[in-house]
Coordinates of C-alpha atoms in Angstrom, one line a residue:
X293 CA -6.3 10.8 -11.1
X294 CA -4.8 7.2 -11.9
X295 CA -4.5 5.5 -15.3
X296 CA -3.5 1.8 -14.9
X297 CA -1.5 1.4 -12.0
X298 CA -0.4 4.8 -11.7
X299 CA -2.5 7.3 -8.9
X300 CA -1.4 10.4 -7.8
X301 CA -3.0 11.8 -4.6
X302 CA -6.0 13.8 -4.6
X303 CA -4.8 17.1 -3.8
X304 CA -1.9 16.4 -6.9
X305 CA -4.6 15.4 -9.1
X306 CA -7.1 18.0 -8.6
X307 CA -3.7 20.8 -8.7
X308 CA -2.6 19.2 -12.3
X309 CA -6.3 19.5 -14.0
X310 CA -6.8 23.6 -12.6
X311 CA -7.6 25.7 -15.3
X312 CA -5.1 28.8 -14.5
X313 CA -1.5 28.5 -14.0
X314 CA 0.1 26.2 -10.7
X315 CA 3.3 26.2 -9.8
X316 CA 4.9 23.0 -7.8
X317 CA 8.1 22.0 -5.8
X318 CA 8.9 18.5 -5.5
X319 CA 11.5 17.8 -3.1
X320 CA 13.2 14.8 -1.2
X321 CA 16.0 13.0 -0.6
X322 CA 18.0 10.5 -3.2
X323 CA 16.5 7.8 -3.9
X324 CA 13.2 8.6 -2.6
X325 CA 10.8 8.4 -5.5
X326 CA 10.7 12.3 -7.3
X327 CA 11.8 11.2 -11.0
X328 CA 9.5 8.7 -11.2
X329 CA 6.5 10.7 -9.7
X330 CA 7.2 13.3 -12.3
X331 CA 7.1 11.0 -15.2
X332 CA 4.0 9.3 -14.0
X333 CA 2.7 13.2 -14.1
X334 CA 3.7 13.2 -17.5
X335 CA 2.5 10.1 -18.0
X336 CA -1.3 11.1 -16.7
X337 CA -0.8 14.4 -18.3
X338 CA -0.3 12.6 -22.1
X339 CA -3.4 13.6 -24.9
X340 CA -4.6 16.8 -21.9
X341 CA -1.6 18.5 -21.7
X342 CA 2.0 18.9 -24.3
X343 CA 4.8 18.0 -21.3
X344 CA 8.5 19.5 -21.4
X345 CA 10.1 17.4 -19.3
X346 CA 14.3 18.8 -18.5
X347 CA 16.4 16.6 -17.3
X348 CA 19.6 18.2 -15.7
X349 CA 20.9 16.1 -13.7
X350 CA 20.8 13.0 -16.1
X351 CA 21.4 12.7 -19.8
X352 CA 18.5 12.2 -21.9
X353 CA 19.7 8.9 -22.6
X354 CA 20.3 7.8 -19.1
X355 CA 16.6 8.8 -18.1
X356 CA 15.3 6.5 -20.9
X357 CA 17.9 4.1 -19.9
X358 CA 17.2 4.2 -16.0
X359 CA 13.2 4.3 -16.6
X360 CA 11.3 3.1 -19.2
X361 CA 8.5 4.9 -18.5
X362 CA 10.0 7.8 -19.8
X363 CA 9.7 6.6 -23.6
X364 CA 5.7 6.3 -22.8
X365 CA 4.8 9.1 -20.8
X366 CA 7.5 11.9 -23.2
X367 CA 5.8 12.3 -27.1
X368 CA 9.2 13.6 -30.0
X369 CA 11.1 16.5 -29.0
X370 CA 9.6 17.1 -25.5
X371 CA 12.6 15.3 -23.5
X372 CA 15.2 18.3 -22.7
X373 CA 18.8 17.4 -22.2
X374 CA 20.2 20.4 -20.4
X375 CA 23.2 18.9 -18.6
X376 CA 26.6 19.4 -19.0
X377 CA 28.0 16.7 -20.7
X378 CA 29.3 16.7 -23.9
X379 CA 28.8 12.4 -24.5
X380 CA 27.2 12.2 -27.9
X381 CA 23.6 11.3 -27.8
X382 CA 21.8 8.8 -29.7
X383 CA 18.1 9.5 -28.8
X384 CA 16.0 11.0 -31.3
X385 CA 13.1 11.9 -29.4
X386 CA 15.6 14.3 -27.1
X387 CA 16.1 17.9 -27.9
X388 CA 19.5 19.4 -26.4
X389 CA 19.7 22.7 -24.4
X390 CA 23.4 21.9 -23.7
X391 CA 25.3 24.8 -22.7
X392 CA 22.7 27.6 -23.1
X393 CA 22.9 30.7 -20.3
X394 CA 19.9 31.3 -18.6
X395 CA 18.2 34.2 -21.3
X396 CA 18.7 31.6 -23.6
X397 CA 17.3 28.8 -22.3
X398 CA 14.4 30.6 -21.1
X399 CA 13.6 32.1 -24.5
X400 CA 13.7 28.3 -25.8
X401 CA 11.0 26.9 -23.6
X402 CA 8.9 29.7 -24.2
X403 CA 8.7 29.5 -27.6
X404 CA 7.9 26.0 -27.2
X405 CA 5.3 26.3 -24.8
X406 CA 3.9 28.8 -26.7
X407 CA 4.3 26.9 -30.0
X408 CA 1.9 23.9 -28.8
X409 CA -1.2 25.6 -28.9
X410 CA -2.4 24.4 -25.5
X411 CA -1.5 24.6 -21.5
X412 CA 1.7 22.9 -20.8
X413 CA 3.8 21.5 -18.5
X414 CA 7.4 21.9 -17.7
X415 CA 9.1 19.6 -15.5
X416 CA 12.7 20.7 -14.1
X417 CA 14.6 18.0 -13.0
X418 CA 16.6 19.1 -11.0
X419 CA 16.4 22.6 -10.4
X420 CA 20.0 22.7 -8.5
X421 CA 21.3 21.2 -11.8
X422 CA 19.5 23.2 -14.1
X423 CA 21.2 26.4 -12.5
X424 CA 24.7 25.0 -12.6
X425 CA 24.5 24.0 -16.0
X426 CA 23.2 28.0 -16.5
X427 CA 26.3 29.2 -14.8
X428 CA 23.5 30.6 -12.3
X429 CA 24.2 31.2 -8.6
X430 CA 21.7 29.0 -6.2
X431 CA 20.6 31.8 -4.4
X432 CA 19.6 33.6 -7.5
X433 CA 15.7 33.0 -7.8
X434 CA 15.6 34.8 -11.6
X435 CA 15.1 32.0 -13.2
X436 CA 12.1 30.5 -10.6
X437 CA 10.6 33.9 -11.1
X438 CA 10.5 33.7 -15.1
X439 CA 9.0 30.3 -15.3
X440 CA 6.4 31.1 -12.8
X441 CA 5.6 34.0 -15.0
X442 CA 5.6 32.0 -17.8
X443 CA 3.0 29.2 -16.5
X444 CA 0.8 31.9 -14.9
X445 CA 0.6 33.8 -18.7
X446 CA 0.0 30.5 -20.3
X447 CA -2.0 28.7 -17.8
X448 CA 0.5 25.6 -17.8
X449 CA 2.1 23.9 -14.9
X450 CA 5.4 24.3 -13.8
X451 CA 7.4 21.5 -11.2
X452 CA 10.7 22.1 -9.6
X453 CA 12.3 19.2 -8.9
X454 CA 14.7 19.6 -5.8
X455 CA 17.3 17.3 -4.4
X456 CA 17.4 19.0 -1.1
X457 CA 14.9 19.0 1.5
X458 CA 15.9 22.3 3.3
X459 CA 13.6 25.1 3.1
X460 CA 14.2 27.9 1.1
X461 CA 12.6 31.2 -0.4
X462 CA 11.1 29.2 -3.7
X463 CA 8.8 27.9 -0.8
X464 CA 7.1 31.1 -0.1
X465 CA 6.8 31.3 -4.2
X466 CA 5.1 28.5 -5.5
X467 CA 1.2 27.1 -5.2
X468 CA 2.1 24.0 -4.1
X469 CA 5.0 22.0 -1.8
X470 CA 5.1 18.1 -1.7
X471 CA 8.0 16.4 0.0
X472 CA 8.8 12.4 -0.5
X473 CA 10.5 10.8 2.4
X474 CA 11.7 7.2 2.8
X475 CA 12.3 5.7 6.0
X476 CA 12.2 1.9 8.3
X477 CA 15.0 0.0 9.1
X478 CA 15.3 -3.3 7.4
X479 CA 11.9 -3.1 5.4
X480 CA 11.2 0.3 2.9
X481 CA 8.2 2.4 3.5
X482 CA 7.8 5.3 1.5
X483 CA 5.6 8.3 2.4
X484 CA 4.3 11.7 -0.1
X485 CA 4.0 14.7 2.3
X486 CA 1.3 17.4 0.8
X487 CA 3.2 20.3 2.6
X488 CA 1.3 23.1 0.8
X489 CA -1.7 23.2 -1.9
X490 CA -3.3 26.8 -2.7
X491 CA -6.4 26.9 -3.0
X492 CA -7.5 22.8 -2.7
X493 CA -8.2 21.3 0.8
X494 CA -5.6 18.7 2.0
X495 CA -7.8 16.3 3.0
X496 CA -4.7 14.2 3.6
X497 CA -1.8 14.9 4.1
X498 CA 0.5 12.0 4.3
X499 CA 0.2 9.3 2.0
X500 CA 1.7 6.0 1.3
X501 CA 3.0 4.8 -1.8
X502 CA 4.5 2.4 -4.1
X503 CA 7.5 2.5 -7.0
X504 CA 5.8 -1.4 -7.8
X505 CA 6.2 -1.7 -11.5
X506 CA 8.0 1.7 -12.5
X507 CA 5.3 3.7 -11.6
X508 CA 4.3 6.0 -8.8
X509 CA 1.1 4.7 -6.8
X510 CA -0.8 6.0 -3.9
X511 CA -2.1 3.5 -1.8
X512 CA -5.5 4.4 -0.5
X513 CA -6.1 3.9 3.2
X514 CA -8.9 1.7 4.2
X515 CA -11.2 3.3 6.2
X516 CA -13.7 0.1 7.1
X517 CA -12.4 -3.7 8.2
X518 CA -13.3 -6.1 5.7
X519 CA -16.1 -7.1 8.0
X520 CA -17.7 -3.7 8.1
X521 CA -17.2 -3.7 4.4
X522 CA -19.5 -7.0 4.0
X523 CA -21.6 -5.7 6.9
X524 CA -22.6 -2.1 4.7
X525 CA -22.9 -3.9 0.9
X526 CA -26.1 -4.6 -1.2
X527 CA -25.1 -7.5 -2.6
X528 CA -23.2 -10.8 -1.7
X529 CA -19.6 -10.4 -2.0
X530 CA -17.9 -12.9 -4.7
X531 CA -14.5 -14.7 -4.7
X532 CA -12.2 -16.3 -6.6
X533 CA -10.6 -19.3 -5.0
X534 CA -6.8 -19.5 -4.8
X535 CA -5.3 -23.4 -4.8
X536 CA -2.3 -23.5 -2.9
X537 CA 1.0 -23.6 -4.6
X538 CA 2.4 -27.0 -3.2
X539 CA 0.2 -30.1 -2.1
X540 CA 1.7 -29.6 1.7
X541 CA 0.5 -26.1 1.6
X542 CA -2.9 -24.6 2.3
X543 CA -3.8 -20.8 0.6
X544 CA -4.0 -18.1 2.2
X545 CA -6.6 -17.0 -0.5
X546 CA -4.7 -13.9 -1.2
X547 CA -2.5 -15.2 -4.1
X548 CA 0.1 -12.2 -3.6
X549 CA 0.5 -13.4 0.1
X550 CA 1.0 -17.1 -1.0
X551 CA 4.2 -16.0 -3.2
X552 CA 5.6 -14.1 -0.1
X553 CA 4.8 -16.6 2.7
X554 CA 6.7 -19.7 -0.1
X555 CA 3.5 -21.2 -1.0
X556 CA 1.1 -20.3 1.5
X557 CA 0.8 -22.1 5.3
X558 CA 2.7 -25.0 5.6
X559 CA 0.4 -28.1 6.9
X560 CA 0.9 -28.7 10.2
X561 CA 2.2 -25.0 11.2
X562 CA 1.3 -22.2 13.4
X563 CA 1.4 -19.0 12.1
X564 CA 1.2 -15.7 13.9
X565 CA -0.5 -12.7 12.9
X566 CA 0.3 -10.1 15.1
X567 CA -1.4 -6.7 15.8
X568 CA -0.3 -3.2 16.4
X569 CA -1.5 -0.7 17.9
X570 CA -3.7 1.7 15.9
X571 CA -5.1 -1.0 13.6
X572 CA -8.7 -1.6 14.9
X573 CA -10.2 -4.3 12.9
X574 CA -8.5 -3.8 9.5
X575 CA -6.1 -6.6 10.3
X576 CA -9.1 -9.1 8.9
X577 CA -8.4 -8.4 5.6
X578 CA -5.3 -10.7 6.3
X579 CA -8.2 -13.7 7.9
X580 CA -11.0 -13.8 6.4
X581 CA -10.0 -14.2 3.0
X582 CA -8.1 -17.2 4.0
X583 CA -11.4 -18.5 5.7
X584 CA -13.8 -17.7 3.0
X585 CA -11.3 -19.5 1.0
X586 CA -10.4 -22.7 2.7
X587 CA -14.6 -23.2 2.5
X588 CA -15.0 -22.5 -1.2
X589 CA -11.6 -25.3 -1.7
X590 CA -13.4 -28.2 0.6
X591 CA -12.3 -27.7 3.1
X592 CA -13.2 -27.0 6.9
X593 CA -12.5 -24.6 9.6
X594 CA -12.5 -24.3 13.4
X595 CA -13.0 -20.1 14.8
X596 CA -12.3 -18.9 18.0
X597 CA -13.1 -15.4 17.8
X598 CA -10.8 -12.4 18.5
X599 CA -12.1 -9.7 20.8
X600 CA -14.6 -11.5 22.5
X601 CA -16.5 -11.1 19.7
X602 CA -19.9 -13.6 20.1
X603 CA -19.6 -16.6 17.7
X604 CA -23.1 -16.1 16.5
X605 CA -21.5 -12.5 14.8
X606 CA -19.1 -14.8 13.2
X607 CA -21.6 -17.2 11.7
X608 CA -23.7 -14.5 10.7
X609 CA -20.8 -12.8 8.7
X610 CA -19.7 -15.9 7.0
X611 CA -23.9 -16.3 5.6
X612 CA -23.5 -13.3 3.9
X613 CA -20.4 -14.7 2.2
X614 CA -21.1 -18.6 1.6
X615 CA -24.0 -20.9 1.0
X616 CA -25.4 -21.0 4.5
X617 CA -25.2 -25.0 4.0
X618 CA -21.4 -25.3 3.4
X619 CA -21.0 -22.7 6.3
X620 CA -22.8 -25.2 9.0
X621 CA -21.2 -28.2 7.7
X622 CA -17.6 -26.9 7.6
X623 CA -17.6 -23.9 10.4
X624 CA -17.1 -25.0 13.9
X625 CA -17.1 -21.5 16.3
X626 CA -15.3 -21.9 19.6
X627 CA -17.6 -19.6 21.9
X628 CA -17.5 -17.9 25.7
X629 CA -20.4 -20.0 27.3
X630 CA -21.7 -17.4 28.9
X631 CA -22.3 -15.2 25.9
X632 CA -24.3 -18.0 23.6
X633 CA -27.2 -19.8 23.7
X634 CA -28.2 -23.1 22.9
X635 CA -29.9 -21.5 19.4
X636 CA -26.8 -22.1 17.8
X637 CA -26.9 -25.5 16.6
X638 CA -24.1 -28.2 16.7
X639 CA -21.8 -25.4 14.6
X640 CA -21.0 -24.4 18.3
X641 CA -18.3 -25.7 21.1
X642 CA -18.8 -23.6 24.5
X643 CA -15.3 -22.7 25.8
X644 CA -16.0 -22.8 29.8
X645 CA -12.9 -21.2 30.6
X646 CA -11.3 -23.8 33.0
X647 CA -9.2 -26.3 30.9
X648 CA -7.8 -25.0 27.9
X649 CA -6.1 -28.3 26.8
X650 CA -9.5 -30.0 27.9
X651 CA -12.0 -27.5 25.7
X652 CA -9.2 -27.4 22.7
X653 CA -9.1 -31.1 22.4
X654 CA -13.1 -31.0 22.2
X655 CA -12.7 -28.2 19.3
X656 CA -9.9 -30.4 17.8
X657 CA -12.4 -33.3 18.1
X658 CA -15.5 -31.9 16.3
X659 CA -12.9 -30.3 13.7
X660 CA -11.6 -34.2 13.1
X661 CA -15.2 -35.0 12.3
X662 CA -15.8 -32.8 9.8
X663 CA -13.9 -32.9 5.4
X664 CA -11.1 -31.8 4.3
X665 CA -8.1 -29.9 5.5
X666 CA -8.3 -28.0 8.9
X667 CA -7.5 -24.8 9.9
X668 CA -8.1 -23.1 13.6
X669 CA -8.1 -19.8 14.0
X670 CA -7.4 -18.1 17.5
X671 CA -7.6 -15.1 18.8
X672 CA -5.7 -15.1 21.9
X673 CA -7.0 -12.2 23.5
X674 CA -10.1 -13.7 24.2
X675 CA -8.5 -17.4 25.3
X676 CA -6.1 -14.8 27.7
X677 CA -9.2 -12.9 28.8
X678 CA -11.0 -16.2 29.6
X679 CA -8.3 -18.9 30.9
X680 CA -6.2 -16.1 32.0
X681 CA -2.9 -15.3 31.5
X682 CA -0.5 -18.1 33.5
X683 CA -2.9 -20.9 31.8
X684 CA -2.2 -20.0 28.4
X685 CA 0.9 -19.7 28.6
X686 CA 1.4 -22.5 30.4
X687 CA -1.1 -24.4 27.7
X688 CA 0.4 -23.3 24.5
X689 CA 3.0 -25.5 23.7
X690 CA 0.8 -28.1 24.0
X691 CA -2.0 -26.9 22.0
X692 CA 0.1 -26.3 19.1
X693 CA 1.7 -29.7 19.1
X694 CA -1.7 -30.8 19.0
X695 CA -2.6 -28.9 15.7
X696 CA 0.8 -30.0 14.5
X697 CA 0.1 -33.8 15.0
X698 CA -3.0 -33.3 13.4
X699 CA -1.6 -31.6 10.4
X700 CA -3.8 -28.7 10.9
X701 CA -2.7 -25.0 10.0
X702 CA -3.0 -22.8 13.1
X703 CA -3.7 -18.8 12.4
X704 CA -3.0 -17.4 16.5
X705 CA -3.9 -13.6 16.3
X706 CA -2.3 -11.6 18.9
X707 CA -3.1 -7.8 19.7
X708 CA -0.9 -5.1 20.8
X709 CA 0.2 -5.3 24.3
X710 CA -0.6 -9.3 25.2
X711 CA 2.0 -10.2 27.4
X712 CA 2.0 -14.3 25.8
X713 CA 3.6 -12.5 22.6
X714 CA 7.0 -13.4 23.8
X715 CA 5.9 -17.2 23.8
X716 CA 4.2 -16.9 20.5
X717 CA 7.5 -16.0 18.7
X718 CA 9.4 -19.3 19.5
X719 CA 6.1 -21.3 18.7
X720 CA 5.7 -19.7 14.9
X721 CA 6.4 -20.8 11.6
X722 CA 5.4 -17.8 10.1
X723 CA 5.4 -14.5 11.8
X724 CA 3.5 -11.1 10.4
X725 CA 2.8 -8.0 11.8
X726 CA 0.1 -5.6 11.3
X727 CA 1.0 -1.8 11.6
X728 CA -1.0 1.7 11.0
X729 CA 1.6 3.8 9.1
X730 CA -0.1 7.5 8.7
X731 CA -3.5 5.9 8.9
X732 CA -3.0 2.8 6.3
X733 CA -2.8 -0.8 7.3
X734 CA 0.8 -2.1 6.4
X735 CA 1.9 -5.8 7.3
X736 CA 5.0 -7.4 6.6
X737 CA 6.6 -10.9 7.9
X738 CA 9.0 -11.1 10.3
X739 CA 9.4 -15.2 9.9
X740 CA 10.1 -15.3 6.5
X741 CA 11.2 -11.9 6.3
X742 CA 9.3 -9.9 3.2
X743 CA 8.7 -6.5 2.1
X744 CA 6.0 -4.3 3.4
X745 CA 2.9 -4.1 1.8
X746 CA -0.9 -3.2 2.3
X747 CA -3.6 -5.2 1.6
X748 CA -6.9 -4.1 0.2
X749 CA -10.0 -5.3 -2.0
X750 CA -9.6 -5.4 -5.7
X751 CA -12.9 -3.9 -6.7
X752 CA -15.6 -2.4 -4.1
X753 CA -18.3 -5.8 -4.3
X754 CA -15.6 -8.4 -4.2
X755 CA -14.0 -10.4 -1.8
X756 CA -10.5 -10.4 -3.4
X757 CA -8.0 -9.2 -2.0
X758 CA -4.6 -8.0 -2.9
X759 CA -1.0 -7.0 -1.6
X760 CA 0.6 -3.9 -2.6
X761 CA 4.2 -4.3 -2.1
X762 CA 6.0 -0.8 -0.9
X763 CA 9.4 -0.8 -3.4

């Protein structure tokens, strides 16, 4: 379910649209996204469904305050002010519930509910409020009981919002449990946990999201690399070119990314892209848009293929994206001799794996030849697997002073576990890292530091790509 840039998980979405009565608690620690999720449910819910949204903890006026979104997703009289406080209120869409006891309060919503002709849904927010503004004991689960009643008679929805994540007996009561966590040190990542779901399969159960914008958003993981994407399509992939931000600065056609990295990649830099473990090939949706990219602005673009993988794979990728014309006179592949035959045409330099300076400056050469900016791109696995380790480490200062000279942007992709990380770091101007958090691709830079974010194609038979930032 998703309306603009709000998307609730599937197991939430199919729950909210079942035809009998569901019950819901939504619990998680401050801070950690519940008020928002629940107006983005209202939100969704708006034109299917009249929503009674009480607000305990907060005055009505503070929620409205605190989050817009409130005023959209909440039609007249369906905000509940059921605090405590006795600050006059100047919101006219809000109708007070101030001081009731729990028989009355009760007997209030009902005749509401019952009053708007079709299924509702009541939002409790917080439930530990609600009861202390009801003079209610928290172990007393009367009033749990009565609005579960009262959504299974009606066939509405009922949410308890809770500010603790401890278990208790309300567990064991309702049809479904979700739990929203925050966690990382330095960078926020923010995780929904789909603890519990009667009746509907959890066909996943953690999922990353975003606050971007005000709203709650799921971010869908990404099963396929953007290479196996391409590789499975009917048709040829189209992209909008991104110009660079500054005239020293190349794109990394992901306009998002530009903003983050200050413009895009400096000329004359070496930036590091650095893969976890857990990633598989997913990180390319971080490369190849900056390839395809760099091509479509004029400019050309020297490969040396991660994993080994044989440059005629490469070439053959980048046909189904460009003109096969402007890919042979701007794509230079740097290629393991052994595994290429002379069938590839001058787009090829074999790297014979016994000089790395020697077959670099070659690359370097034929790149010098060709129009428009440069940019290499490494993947040091396969120069470690070929020159071997004490070479290329030994090698990389000077190959990167080389690009540098040149003025030509440097993209070195490094995998999990390469021991020549360590000399990477002091070499980079920019620094990212690619992670698998609960089976989503999440990168983030370490030199400049950013936020984390996930990036992913805009629509299914393009080649844009986007950044969702995790706030």
């Amino acid at each position: 379910m998703s309306s603009g840039d709000i998307k609730l998980p599937d197991e939430l979405a199919e729950a909210c649209t079942r035809e009998r009565g569901f019950s819901f608690l939504v619990r998680g620690d401050p801070g950690s996204g519940k008020t928002i999720l629940m107006l983005s449910v209202c939100k969704l819910l708006k034109g299917f469904s009249d929503t009674f949204y009480v607000t305990s903890r907060v005055t009505a006026d503070e929620l409205v305050v605190d989050y817009p979104l409130a005023r959209e997703a909440l039609d007249k009289d369906k905000l509940i002010d059921a605090t405590e406080s006795k600050a006059e209120t100047k919101l006219e869409m809000m109708v007070s519930l101030r001081m009731y006891d729990k028989p009355s309060f009760l007997q209030t919503i009902y005749s509401f509910i019952k009053k708007s002709g079709k299924p509702a849904t009541v939002i409790v927010d917080s439930l530990e409020a609600l009861k202390f503004a009801l003079k209610m004991p928290q172990d007393d689960m009367s009033l749990e009981e009565a609005l579960i009643d009262i959504s299974r008679e009606t066939s509405g929805k009922i949410f308890f919002v809770m500010e603790s994540s401890k278990r208790t007996v309300l567990d064991y009561m309702v049809d479904g449990i979700i739990t929203l966590q925050k966690s990382g040190e330095g960078r926020l990542i923010r995780t929904l946990r789909v603890e519990k779901m009667r009746g509907i399969p959890i066909r996943q159960q953690v999922h990353l999201f975003t606050l971007r914008n005000g709203v709650f958003q799921a971010i869908e993981s990404e099963r396929f690399s953007l290479a196996q994407r391409v590789a499975r399509s009917d048709v040829k992939p189209s992209m909008t070119p991104c110009s660079p931000q500054h005239a020293n600065y190349i794109s990394t056609g992901i306009k998002g990314l530009d903003e983050l990295l200050g413009g895009g990649y400096l000329k004359g830099s070496f930036n590091l892209i650095e893969i976890k473990g857990g990633v598989g090939e997913r990180y390319d949706y971080l490369y190849i848009p900056t390839i395809v990219n760099h091509i479509l602005k004029g400019g050309s673009i020297a490969i040396i293929p991660p994993g080994g993988t044989p440059g005629r794979t490469v070439m053959n990728l980048l046909f189904r994206l460009l003109p096969e014309e402007q890919v042979e006179r701007r794509v230079i592949v740097g290629d393991v001799a052994s595994r290429y035959s002379e069938e590839a045409g001058e787009s090829v330099v074999p790297l014979k794996g016994e000089d790395i300076p020697k077959d670099f400056s070659s690359l370097l050469h034929m790149l010098g030849e060709r129009e428009g900016d440069k940019i290499i791109v490494v993947g040091m696995d396969t120069l470690e697997h070929l020159y071997g380790l004490d070479q290329l480490a030994l090698a990389l200062g000077e190959v990167a002073t080389a690009a540098k000279r040149s003025g030509i942007v440097e993209i070195g992709l490094v995998k999990y576990g390469q021991a020549v990380i360590d000399a990477l770091n002091h070499l980079a101007d920019t620094h990212m890292r690619v992670e698998n958090v609960e089976g989503t691709v999440v990168a983030y830079g370490v030199i400049p530091h950013t936020p984390a974010f996930s990036p992913r194609l805009t629509d299914e038979k393009g080649l844009n790509v986007e950044i969702i930032p995790i706030v």
